[in-house]
Amino acid sequence: MAAGRPREFDPDEALDRALEVFWHRGYEGASLPELTKAMGINRPSMYATFGNKEALFRKAMDRYAEGPAAYVRAALERPVAREAIEQILAGTVALLSDPTHPKGCFAVQGALACGEASEGIQKDLADRRMAGLEAVRKRLERAKSEGDLPDDLDPENLARFLMTIMHGLAVQAAGGATRQQMEQVVKLVMMVWPKNVKRPDRKN
Amino acid sequence: MAAGRPREFDPDEALDRALEVFWHRGYEGASLPELTKAMGINRPSMYATFGNKEALFRKAMDRYAEGPAAYVRAALERPVAREAIEQILAGTVALLSDPTHPKGCFAVQGALACGEASEGIQKDLADRRMAGLEAVRKRLERAKSEGDLPDDLDPENLARFLMTIMHGLAVQAAGGATRQQMEQVVKLVMMVWPKNVKRPDRKN
DNA sequence: CTCTTATTGTACTCCTCGGTACATAAAACT
DNA sequence: AGTTTTATGTACCGAGGAGTACAATAAGAG
């Protein structure tokens, strides 16, 4: 089989650049000229490699989940629930205030409100956020079954509370809040989050 | 002075309709055809009355602050800080789950991320959110001076915590969260919010 | 009734958008 | 070598965006 002319760019790297633009501008606010310029390629190369703007955005979503947002999954693996939540919030603040990324959260500002043509993207992003909620909820269910969470607290409500904080911080960051300001909010949250029930080193 | 042909629509009502469209679609996602159709007028009438799309959006911002979002100001006038905060959160949930309005918060999703051309709008909306933060902060400063807030709590941090909850709820609502789900979050917040220090009826 | 003024509706303008045709270039295969 | 295959770059396409020119219309002023 003939292999043809080799590609002159790294698709993963180009995707990372595209993610940054979508992150900064949102799906609709990111134009193809701005995207391709950031990616360092021309338009036909983008279409040949990624399909179209929508497909590029979806691949950027995956990239975000596996890259910048991977800290959530990692944090949830902690044996003690309270530490998992603490680590999630620390990771959130770190990401939101990382000067090497656009301000805010890609999953929030990628397509929070949009024209009719982008409603599919909007829904998919909302589903991703919902998946995050589910992951936290499941982790808190586990904590409850392990006696790692007070009996009178509902994992679903607590998970939604945590997502509310995360998404609220994302809006603060988009509006220019500093790392210190967000850290203070997290500090308040952790002051009121249920204290450990089980010993840190007992299980898992 | 000759008065000319009379206007055939009510500007305030038309502005309300425009607000709903901007609320639903965001600044960039709202097209002029969709706007004017909802307003029940044609394009030249819109330009003659409001200036242009950007001016229309800014007037919609004012309308939002004085209308749907006016509950914040009202709540802050309550004599007891904890009741003020409770009322703000109740009002937030009520607004976010009001089926007569688009899902979510206009001030958050109006222009959270956008193209370069709309950055002025984006900044102005962020300033509005910041003004809300300032109003809450001032109210909590007052509470502190009145002995209505524990000494070890910083009004600024607490205010930002509250805004984080409000904006986080706005994202939840945009993603389809129900009134009940949001109420549960608020319940959790109020469980941990500092209890009254002064008597409810002493001052003011 | 006529003149003036301001709104209305249609039909445009120009611009940018996402997406693509097509010719050229650079590799592998025979 | 020549052929095949794939990527690149330019230059385009139709669609939809915001904004406007202009003629028609509806009131008050004289």
Tab-separated table of C-alpha atoms (C1' of nucleotides) in Angstrom:
chain	number	residue	atom	x	y	z
A	1	MET	CA	0.000	0.000	0.000
A	2	ALA	CA	1.250	3.434	-0.905
A	3	ALA	CA	1.436	5.669	2.158
A	4	GLY	CA	1.111	9.054	0.505
A	5	ARG	CA	2.590	12.306	1.597
A	6	PRO	CA	3.308	12.312	5.309
A	7	ARG	CA	1.445	14.674	7.630
A	8	GLU	CA	3.536	17.636	8.664
A	9	PHE	CA	2.022	18.144	12.105
A	10	ASP	CA	1.220	16.168	15.235
A	11	PRO	CA	-2.559	15.678	15.496
A	12	ASP	CA	-2.442	15.412	19.301
A	13	GLU	CA	-0.566	18.650	19.609
A	14	ALA	CA	-2.889	20.352	17.145
A	15	LEU	CA	-5.845	19.081	19.151
A	16	ASP	CA	-4.361	20.534	22.313
A	17	ARG	CA	-4.106	23.911	20.626
A	18	ALA	CA	-7.688	23.649	19.418
A	19	LEU	CA	-8.796	22.775	22.945
A	20	GLU	CA	-7.208	25.957	24.249
A	21	VAL	CA	-9.085	28.043	21.705
A	22	PHE	CA	-12.440	26.355	22.416
A	23	TRP	CA	-11.748	26.718	26.121
A	24	HIS	CA	-11.128	30.430	25.732
A	25	ARG	CA	-13.821	31.270	23.179
A	26	GLY	CA	-16.459	28.600	23.583
A	27	TYR	CA	-17.692	26.469	20.708
A	28	GLU	CA	-19.444	29.213	18.792
A	29	GLY	CA	-16.970	31.934	19.683
A	30	ALA	CA	-14.070	29.971	18.204
A	31	SER	CA	-13.761	30.645	14.467
A	32	LEU	CA	-12.031	28.357	12.031
A	33	PRO	CA	-9.370	30.920	11.159
A	34	GLU	CA	-8.510	31.312	14.857
A	35	LEU	CA	-8.570	27.562	15.404
A	36	THR	CA	-6.404	26.637	12.435
A	37	LYS	CA	-3.967	29.436	13.143
A	38	ALA	CA	-3.518	28.208	16.717
A	39	MET	CA	-3.203	24.641	15.454
A	40	GLY	CA	-0.557	25.706	12.990
A	41	ILE	CA	-2.304	24.053	10.052
A	42	ASN	CA	-4.589	25.128	7.254
A	43	ARG	CA	-8.247	24.403	6.907
A	44	PRO	CA	-8.223	21.360	4.603
A	45	SER	CA	-5.719	19.638	6.899
A	46	MET	CA	-8.067	20.169	9.804
A	47	TYR	CA	-11.027	18.757	7.876
A	48	ALA	CA	-9.033	15.779	6.633
A	49	THR	CA	-7.778	14.961	10.126
A	50	PHE	CA	-10.707	15.755	12.405
A	51	GLY	CA	-13.788	15.843	10.187
A	52	ASN	CA	-15.295	19.247	10.880
A	53	LYS	CA	-15.613	21.857	13.601
A	54	GLU	CA	-18.114	19.843	15.607
A	55	ALA	CA	-16.020	16.664	15.473
A	56	LEU	CA	-12.963	18.682	16.438
A	57	PHE	CA	-14.795	20.040	19.462
A	58	ARG	CA	-15.892	16.571	20.557
A	59	LYS	CA	-12.335	15.307	20.307
A	60	ALA	CA	-11.286	18.341	22.343
A	61	MET	CA	-13.852	17.310	24.964
A	62	ASP	CA	-12.240	13.886	25.247
A	63	ARG	CA	-8.828	15.467	25.408
A	64	TYR	CA	-9.987	17.753	28.210
A	65	ALA	CA	-11.400	14.869	30.217
A	66	GLU	CA	-8.247	12.808	29.853
A	67	GLY	CA	-5.886	15.714	30.371
A	68	PRO	CA	-6.651	18.840	32.390
A	69	ALA	CA	-9.736	17.339	34.027
A	70	ALA	CA	-8.238	13.951	34.823
A	71	TYR	CA	-7.538	15.051	38.374
A	72	VAL	CA	-11.166	14.337	39.287
A	73	ARG	CA	-10.941	10.637	38.528
A	74	ALA	CA	-7.626	10.401	40.331
A	75	ALA	CA	-8.965	12.184	43.389
A	76	LEU	CA	-12.000	9.913	43.634
A	77	GLU	CA	-9.729	6.911	44.073
A	78	ARG	CA	-8.572	8.139	47.436
A	79	PRO	CA	-9.585	5.765	50.242
A	80	VAL	CA	-11.113	8.432	52.489
A	81	ALA	CA	-14.061	10.357	51.058
A	82	ARG	CA	-13.189	13.643	52.692
A	83	GLU	CA	-9.718	13.535	51.244
A	84	ALA	CA	-11.108	12.757	47.812
A	85	ILE	CA	-13.335	15.824	47.959
A	86	GLU	CA	-10.547	17.973	49.321
A	87	GLN	CA	-8.309	16.863	46.497
A	88	ILE	CA	-10.986	17.506	43.904
A	89	LEU	CA	-11.428	21.058	45.116
A	90	ALA	CA	-7.697	21.646	45.292
A	91	GLY	CA	-7.368	20.344	41.758
A	92	THR	CA	-10.232	22.528	40.603
A	93	VAL	CA	-8.643	25.661	41.988
A	94	ALA	CA	-5.280	24.643	40.540
A	95	LEU	CA	-6.762	24.144	37.091
A	96	LEU	CA	-8.901	27.277	37.199
A	97	SER	CA	-5.975	29.442	38.192
A	98	ASP	CA	-3.378	27.800	35.973
A	99	PRO	CA	-1.954	30.643	33.888
A	100	THR	CA	-1.020	28.228	31.090
A	101	HIS	CA	-4.713	27.619	30.375
A	102	PRO	CA	-7.599	29.934	29.546
A	103	LYS	CA	-9.546	31.232	32.510
A	104	GLY	CA	-12.465	29.097	33.621
A	105	CYS	CA	-13.639	25.579	32.915
A	106	PHE	CA	-13.950	24.210	29.414
A	107	ALA	CA	-16.903	22.017	30.347
A	108	VAL	CA	-18.804	25.020	31.672
A	109	GLN	CA	-18.048	27.765	29.218
A	110	GLY	CA	-17.641	25.610	26.120
A	111	ALA	CA	-21.318	25.978	25.292
A	112	LEU	CA	-23.426	27.097	28.255
A	113	ALA	CA	-25.795	29.107	26.057
A	114	CYS	CA	-25.727	28.996	22.270
A	115	GLY	CA	-27.655	29.267	19.053
A	116	GLU	CA	-29.992	26.539	17.893
A	117	ALA	CA	-27.353	25.081	15.579
A	118	SER	CA	-25.075	24.193	18.509
A	119	GLU	CA	-27.617	22.642	20.840
A	120	GLY	CA	-26.176	19.187	20.248
A	121	ILE	CA	-22.806	20.332	21.531
A	122	GLN	CA	-24.480	22.103	24.421
A	123	LYS	CA	-26.273	18.937	25.478
A	124	ASP	CA	-23.168	16.781	25.186
A	125	LEU	CA	-21.228	19.134	27.422
A	126	ALA	CA	-24.046	19.096	29.947
A	127	ASP	CA	-23.940	15.303	29.829
A	128	ARG	CA	-20.245	15.396	30.601
A	129	ARG	CA	-20.852	17.588	33.618
A	130	MET	CA	-23.596	15.202	34.666
A	131	ALA	CA	-21.167	12.306	34.361
A	132	GLY	CA	-18.877	14.121	36.782
A	133	LEU	CA	-21.769	14.458	39.193
A	134	GLU	CA	-22.524	10.757	38.889
A	135	ALA	CA	-18.914	9.813	39.543
A	136	VAL	CA	-18.886	11.857	42.741
A	137	ARG	CA	-22.266	10.517	43.797
A	138	LYS	CA	-21.126	6.924	43.348
A	139	ARG	CA	-17.992	7.642	45.349
A	140	LEU	CA	-20.072	9.067	48.172
A	141	GLU	CA	-22.458	6.106	48.042
A	142	ARG	CA	-19.430	3.908	48.553
A	143	ALA	CA	-18.274	6.098	51.393
A	144	LYS	CA	-21.641	5.730	53.044
A	145	SER	CA	-21.589	1.947	52.731
A	146	GLU	CA	-18.133	1.974	54.265
A	147	GLY	CA	-19.247	4.094	57.171
A	148	ASP	CA	-17.153	6.919	55.790
A	149	LEU	CA	-20.043	9.391	55.627
A	150	PRO	CA	-22.624	10.368	58.261
A	151	ASP	CA	-25.884	8.451	57.849
A	152	ASP	CA	-28.057	11.543	57.711
A	153	LEU	CA	-26.409	12.904	54.546
A	154	ASP	CA	-27.629	12.034	51.089
A	155	PRO	CA	-24.776	11.267	48.653
A	156	GLU	CA	-26.702	12.690	45.715
A	157	ASN	CA	-27.344	16.015	47.402
A	158	LEU	CA	-23.806	16.200	48.667
A	159	ALA	CA	-22.453	15.402	45.212
A	160	ARG	CA	-24.586	18.115	43.675
A	161	PHE	CA	-23.400	20.506	46.327
A	162	LEU	CA	-19.828	19.746	45.352
A	163	MET	CA	-20.555	20.194	41.643
A	164	THR	CA	-22.245	23.486	42.479
A	165	ILE	CA	-19.067	24.662	44.164
A	166	MET	CA	-16.914	23.507	41.277
A	167	HIS	CA	-19.063	25.144	38.638
A	168	GLY	CA	-19.474	28.241	40.741
A	169	LEU	CA	-15.711	28.514	41.037
A	170	ALA	CA	-15.507	28.112	37.275
A	171	VAL	CA	-17.716	31.174	36.844
A	172	GLN	CA	-15.660	33.097	39.392
A	173	ALA	CA	-12.492	32.195	37.517
A	174	ALA	CA	-13.999	33.229	34.198
A	175	GLY	CA	-14.743	36.562	35.826
A	176	GLY	CA	-11.171	37.031	36.944
A	177	ALA	CA	-11.104	35.637	40.479
A	178	THR	CA	-7.600	34.942	41.767
A	179	ARG	CA	-6.222	31.691	43.079
A	180	GLN	CA	-6.152	33.096	46.603
A	181	GLN	CA	-9.798	34.111	46.451
A	182	MET	CA	-10.837	30.680	45.271
A	183	GLU	CA	-8.695	28.995	47.892
A	184	GLN	CA	-10.522	30.923	50.576
A	185	VAL	CA	-13.840	29.647	49.258
A	186	VAL	CA	-12.545	26.087	49.263
A	187	LYS	CA	-11.312	26.581	52.790
A	188	LEU	CA	-14.814	27.582	53.854
A	189	VAL	CA	-16.286	24.556	52.117
A	190	MET	CA	-13.889	22.190	53.796
A	191	MET	CA	-14.622	23.791	57.169
A	192	VAL	CA	-18.189	22.626	56.875
A	193	TRP	CA	-17.711	19.350	54.990
A	194	PRO	CA	-18.422	16.338	57.231
A	195	LYS	CA	-15.364	15.233	59.155
A	196	ASN	CA	-13.928	11.774	58.756
A	197	VAL	CA	-15.956	8.967	60.237
A	198	LYS	CA	-13.683	6.049	59.569
A	199	ARG	CA	-9.951	6.120	60.234
A	200	PRO	CA	-7.853	7.290	57.275
A	201	ASP	CA	-5.943	4.013	57.011
A	202	ARG	CA	-8.438	1.342	57.871
A	203	LYS	CA	-9.826	0.224	54.517
A	204	ASN	CA	-8.568	0.087	50.883
B	1	MET	CA	-43.285	70.062	16.794
B	2	ALA	CA	-44.742	67.450	14.528
B	3	ALA	CA	-44.884	64.092	16.256
B	4	GLY	CA	-44.587	61.800	13.290
B	5	ARG	CA	-46.036	58.364	12.911
B	6	PRO	CA	-46.613	56.761	16.290
B	7	ARG	CA	-44.709	53.658	17.368
B	8	GLU	CA	-46.832	50.537	17.099
B	9	PHE	CA	-45.233	48.585	19.933
B	10	ASP	CA	-44.307	48.985	23.580
B	11	PRO	CA	-40.519	49.330	23.902
B	12	ASP	CA	-40.509	47.899	27.433
B	13	GLU	CA	-42.409	44.838	26.370
B	14	ALA	CA	-40.190	44.397	23.321
B	15	LEU	CA	-37.146	44.679	25.587
B	16	ASP	CA	-38.544	41.979	27.837
B	17	ARG	CA	-38.889	39.681	24.863
B	18	ALA	CA	-35.341	40.469	23.764
B	19	LEU	CA	-34.114	39.719	27.283
B	20	GLU	CA	-35.682	36.281	27.116
B	21	VAL	CA	-33.910	35.519	23.842
B	22	PHE	CA	-30.530	36.750	25.109
B	23	TRP	CA	-31.108	34.795	28.298
B	24	HIS	CA	-31.759	31.618	26.367
B	25	ARG	CA	-29.172	31.992	23.608
B	26	GLY	CA	-26.490	34.237	25.035
B	27	TYR	CA	-25.341	37.418	23.346
B	28	GLU	CA	-23.676	35.799	20.362
B	29	GLY	CA	-26.142	32.942	20.041
B	30	ALA	CA	-29.068	35.332	19.676
B	31	SER	CA	-29.518	36.350	16.039
B	32	LEU	CA	-31.312	39.473	14.919
B	33	PRO	CA	-34.030	37.529	13.107
B	34	GLU	CA	-34.762	35.559	16.294
B	35	LEU	CA	-34.640	38.699	18.412
B	36	THR	CA	-36.899	40.820	16.229
B	37	LYS	CA	-39.326	37.965	15.722
B	38	ALA	CA	-39.654	37.516	19.491
B	39	MET	CA	-39.974	41.257	19.929
B	40	GLY	CA	-42.716	41.365	17.338
B	41	ILE	CA	-41.048	44.160	15.374
B	42	ASN	CA	-38.862	44.432	12.311
B	43	ARG	CA	-35.220	45.254	12.172
B	44	PRO	CA	-35.283	48.997	11.431
B	45	SER	CA	-37.688	49.523	14.342
B	46	MET	CA	-35.241	47.791	16.630
B	47	TYR	CA	-32.344	49.910	15.401
B	48	ALA	CA	-34.352	53.120	15.677
B	49	THR	CA	-35.470	52.338	19.211
B	50	PHE	CA	-32.491	50.624	20.807
B	51	GLY	CA	-29.477	51.529	18.677
B	52	ASN	CA	-27.977	48.181	17.753
B	53	LYS	CA	-27.602	44.641	19.039
B	54	GLU	CA	-25.027	45.594	21.645
B	55	ALA	CA	-27.074	48.498	22.983
B	56	LEU	CA	-30.121	46.258	23.070
B	57	PHE	CA	-28.200	43.735	25.129
B	58	ARG	CA	-27.044	46.373	27.595
B	59	LYS	CA	-30.594	47.591	28.047
B	60	ALA	CA	-31.599	43.985	28.582
B	61	MET	CA	-28.939	43.782	31.306
B	62	ASP	CA	-30.512	46.727	33.106
B	63	ARG	CA	-33.938	45.212	32.685
B	64	TYR	CA	-32.704	41.939	34.156
B	65	ALA	CA	-31.198	43.666	37.171
B	66	GLU	CA	-34.341	45.658	37.853
B	67	GLY	CA	-36.715	42.793	37.137
B	68	PRO	CA	-35.910	39.115	37.553
B	69	ALA	CA	-32.756	39.757	39.582
B	70	ALA	CA	-34.195	42.455	41.823
B	71	TYR	CA	-34.798	39.903	44.568
B	72	VAL	CA	-31.136	40.173	45.564
B	73	ARG	CA	-31.352	43.828	46.499
B	74	ALA	CA	-34.610	43.240	48.323
B	75	ALA	CA	-33.185	40.317	50.261
B	76	LEU	CA	-30.135	42.268	51.374
B	77	GLU	CA	-32.357	44.773	53.143
B	78	ARG	CA	-33.424	42.189	55.671
B	79	PRO	CA	-32.301	43.116	59.183
B	80	VAL	CA	-30.732	39.748	60.002
B	81	ALA	CA	-27.846	38.646	57.787
B	82	ARG	CA	-28.668	34.975	57.859
B	83	GLU	CA	-32.194	35.684	56.712
B	84	ALA	CA	-30.910	37.872	53.930
B	85	ILE	CA	-28.702	35.077	52.644
B	86	GLU	CA	-31.458	32.532	53.028
B	87	GLN	CA	-33.783	34.743	51.039
B	88	ILE	CA	-31.193	35.309	48.331
B	89	LEU	CA	-30.738	31.599	47.870
B	90	ALA	CA	-34.460	30.959	47.893
B	91	GLY	CA	-34.916	33.674	45.296
B	92	THR	CA	-32.106	32.236	43.207
B	93	VAL	CA	-33.666	28.800	43.142
B	94	ALA	CA	-37.052	30.308	42.388
B	95	LEU	CA	-35.685	32.281	39.455
B	96	LEU	CA	-33.570	29.436	38.113
B	97	SER	CA	-36.483	27.032	38.160
B	98	ASP	CA	-39.145	29.461	36.971
B	99	PRO	CA	-40.652	27.807	33.898
B	100	THR	CA	-41.663	31.199	32.470
B	101	HIS	CA	-37.997	32.080	31.976
B	102	PRO	CA	-35.150	30.378	30.120
B	103	LYS	CA	-33.116	27.924	32.157
B	104	GLY	CA	-30.149	29.381	33.998
B	105	CYS	CA	-28.964	32.862	34.848
B	106	PHE	CA	-28.757	35.633	32.284
B	107	ALA	CA	-25.761	37.222	33.998
B	108	VAL	CA	-23.831	33.953	33.804
B	109	GLN	CA	-24.698	32.543	30.414
B	110	GLY	CA	-25.192	35.840	28.596
B	111	ALA	CA	-21.539	35.888	27.575
B	112	LEU	CA	-19.340	33.612	29.684
B	113	ALA	CA	-17.082	32.766	26.751
B	114	CYS	CA	-17.279	34.519	23.406
B	115	GLY	CA	-15.458	35.694	20.329
B	116	GLU	CA	-13.144	38.665	20.380
B	117	ALA	CA	-15.844	40.972	19.041
B	118	SER	CA	-18.011	40.475	22.139
B	119	GLU	CA	-15.380	40.879	24.806
B	120	GLY	CA	-16.810	44.227	25.846
B	121	ILE	CA	-20.146	42.622	26.604
B	122	GLN	CA	-18.387	39.775	28.383
B	123	LYS	CA	-16.532	42.175	30.631
B	124	ASP	CA	-19.629	44.221	31.425
B	125	LEU	CA	-21.516	41.114	32.464
B	126	ALA	CA	-18.606	40.061	34.656
B	127	ASP	CA	-18.681	43.529	36.223
B	128	ARG	CA	-22.368	43.084	37.003
B	129	ARG	CA	-21.668	39.806	38.726
B	130	MET	CA	-18.868	41.499	40.614
B	131	ALA	CA	-21.277	44.227	41.694
B	132	GLY	CA	-23.509	41.536	43.158
B	133	LEU	CA	-20.553	40.183	45.085
B	134	GLU	CA	-19.770	43.654	46.380
B	135	ALA	CA	-23.342	44.199	47.517
B	136	VAL	CA	-23.282	40.972	49.490
B	137	ARG	CA	-19.863	41.740	50.916
B	138	LYS	CA	-20.997	45.144	52.107
B	139	ARG	CA	-24.057	43.627	53.697
B	140	LEU	CA	-21.901	41.124	55.558
B	141	GLU	CA	-19.508	43.873	56.645
B	142	ARG	CA	-22.483	45.595	58.146
B	143	ALA	CA	-23.569	42.362	59.788
B	144	LYS	CA	-20.148	42.006	61.321
B	145	SER	CA	-20.184	45.541	62.690
B	146	GLU	CA	-23.587	44.826	64.171
B	147	GLY	CA	-22.390	41.648	65.823
B	148	ASP	CA	-24.564	39.701	63.414
B	149	LEU	CA	-21.699	37.578	62.109
B	150	PRO	CA	-19.047	35.578	63.969
B	151	ASP	CA	-15.785	37.502	64.329
B	152	ASP	CA	-13.638	34.810	62.778
B	153	LEU	CA	-15.399	34.947	59.407
B	154	ASP	CA	-14.290	37.250	56.632
B	155	PRO	CA	-17.209	38.983	54.876
B	156	GLU	CA	-15.398	38.979	51.558
B	157	ASN	CA	-14.726	35.250	51.601
B	158	LEU	CA	-18.221	34.512	52.775
B	159	ALA	CA	-19.677	36.728	50.048
B	160	ARG	CA	-17.613	34.962	47.427
B	161	PHE	CA	-18.730	31.653	48.808
B	162	LEU	CA	-22.324	32.739	48.374
B	163	MET	CA	-21.730	33.943	44.818
B	164	THR	CA	-20.029	30.647	44.078
B	165	ILE	CA	-23.150	28.826	45.199
B	166	MET	CA	-25.408	31.112	43.170
B	167	HIS	CA	-23.348	30.790	40.007
B	168	GLY	CA	-22.885	27.089	40.526
B	169	LEU	CA	-26.636	26.698	40.802
B	170	ALA	CA	-26.969	28.694	37.602
B	171	VAL	CA	-24.800	26.151	35.808
B	172	GLN	CA	-26.784	23.290	37.329
B	173	ALA	CA	-30.001	24.893	36.137
B	174	ALA	CA	-28.606	25.424	32.656
B	175	GLY	CA	-27.845	21.722	32.628
B	176	GLY	CA	-31.390	20.779	33.552
B	177	ALA	CA	-31.318	20.507	37.342
B	178	THR	CA	-34.779	20.537	38.930
B	179	ARG	CA	-36.085	22.880	41.572
B	180	GLN	CA	-36.040	20.077	44.131
B	181	GLN	CA	-32.427	19.256	43.436
B	182	MET	CA	-31.392	22.866	43.820
B	183	GLU	CA	-33.438	23.225	46.992
B	184	GLN	CA	-31.522	20.334	48.493
B	185	VAL	CA	-28.260	22.082	47.758
B	186	VAL	CA	-29.514	25.275	49.363
B	187	LYS	CA	-30.633	23.273	52.371
B	188	LEU	CA	-27.120	21.942	52.763
B	189	VAL	CA	-25.681	25.429	52.487
B	190	MET	CA	-28.010	26.806	55.111
B	191	MET	CA	-27.167	23.916	57.410
B	192	VAL	CA	-23.606	25.121	57.516
B	193	TRP	CA	-24.121	28.879	57.276
B	194	PRO	CA	-23.316	30.603	60.584
B	195	LYS	CA	-26.291	30.737	62.882
B	196	ASN	CA	-27.716	34.012	64.077
B	197	VAL	CA	-25.613	35.893	66.551
B	198	LYS	CA	-27.885	38.789	67.337
B	199	ARG	CA	-31.576	38.407	68.027
B	200	PRO	CA	-33.770	38.619	64.927
B	201	ASP	CA	-35.672	41.676	66.220
B	202	ARG	CA	-33.089	43.718	68.075
B	203	LYS	CA	-31.794	46.175	65.508
B	204	ASN	CA	-33.132	47.885	62.370
C	1	DC	C1'	-55.739	70.008	2.854
C	2	DT	C1'	-50.844	70.241	2.808
C	3	DC	C1'	-46.411	69.928	5.062
C	4	DT	C1'	-43.488	67.919	8.360
C	5	DT	C1'	-41.874	64.266	11.174
C	6	DA	C1'	-41.173	59.733	12.619
C	7	DT	C1'	-42.177	54.688	12.075
C	8	DT	C1'	-42.776	50.775	9.195
C	9	DG	C1'	-41.597	47.054	5.729
C	10	DT	C1'	-38.910	45.446	1.910
C	11	DA	C1'	-34.861	44.819	-0.014
C	12	DC	C1'	-30.696	45.450	-0.096
C	13	DT	C1'	-25.380	46.129	1.499
C	14	DC	C1'	-20.907	44.070	3.161
C	15	DC	C1'	-18.715	40.795	5.958
C	16	DT	C1'	-17.564	36.538	8.165
C	17	DC	C1'	-18.913	32.041	8.887
C	18	DG	C1'	-18.205	26.823	8.015
C	19	DG	C1'	-17.022	23.919	4.393
C	20	DT	C1'	-14.830	22.431	-0.174
C	21	DA	C1'	-12.634	22.033	-5.284
C	22	DC	C1'	-8.634	21.742	-7.269
C	23	DA	C1'	-4.021	21.988	-8.412
C	24	DT	C1'	0.516	21.096	-6.317
C	25	DA	C1'	3.884	18.624	-3.413
C	26	DA	C1'	5.972	14.702	-1.107
C	27	DA	C1'	6.276	10.322	0.216
C	28	DA	C1'	5.797	4.668	-0.838
C	29	DC	C1'	5.128	0.929	-4.228
C	30	DT	C1'	6.232	-1.523	-8.523
D	1	DA	C1'	11.952	5.697	-13.615
D	2	DG	C1'	6.608	6.160	-13.272
D	3	DT	C1'	2.346	5.428	-10.633
D	4	DT	C1'	-0.374	5.808	-6.629
D	5	DT	C1'	-1.714	7.923	-2.498
D	6	DT	C1'	-2.154	11.290	0.793
D	7	DA	C1'	-1.220	16.047	2.581
D	8	DT	C1'	-0.821	20.946	1.571
D	9	DG	C1'	-2.129	25.770	0.016
D	10	DT	C1'	-5.003	28.877	-2.460
D	11	DA	C1'	-8.993	30.263	-3.810
D	12	DC	C1'	-13.438	29.650	-3.878
D	13	DC	C1'	-18.761	28.445	-2.465
D	14	DG	C1'	-23.422	29.247	-0.379
D	15	DA	C1'	-25.440	30.662	3.926
D	16	DG	C1'	-26.272	33.609	7.464
D	17	DG	C1'	-24.581	37.366	10.280
D	18	DA	C1'	-25.256	42.638	11.541
D	19	DG	C1'	-26.545	46.826	9.797
D	20	DT	C1'	-28.912	50.279	6.387
D	21	DA	C1'	-31.324	52.845	2.095
D	22	DC	C1'	-35.434	53.996	0.690
D	23	DA	C1'	-40.167	54.222	-0.386
D	24	DA	C1'	-44.588	53.860	1.798
D	25	DT	C1'	-47.423	55.052	5.773
D	26	DA	C1'	-49.543	57.403	9.637
D	27	DA	C1'	-49.882	60.714	12.791
D	28	DG	C1'	-49.603	66.137	14.383
D	29	DA	C1'	-48.946	71.175	12.890
D	30	DG	C1'	-50.122	75.002	10.052
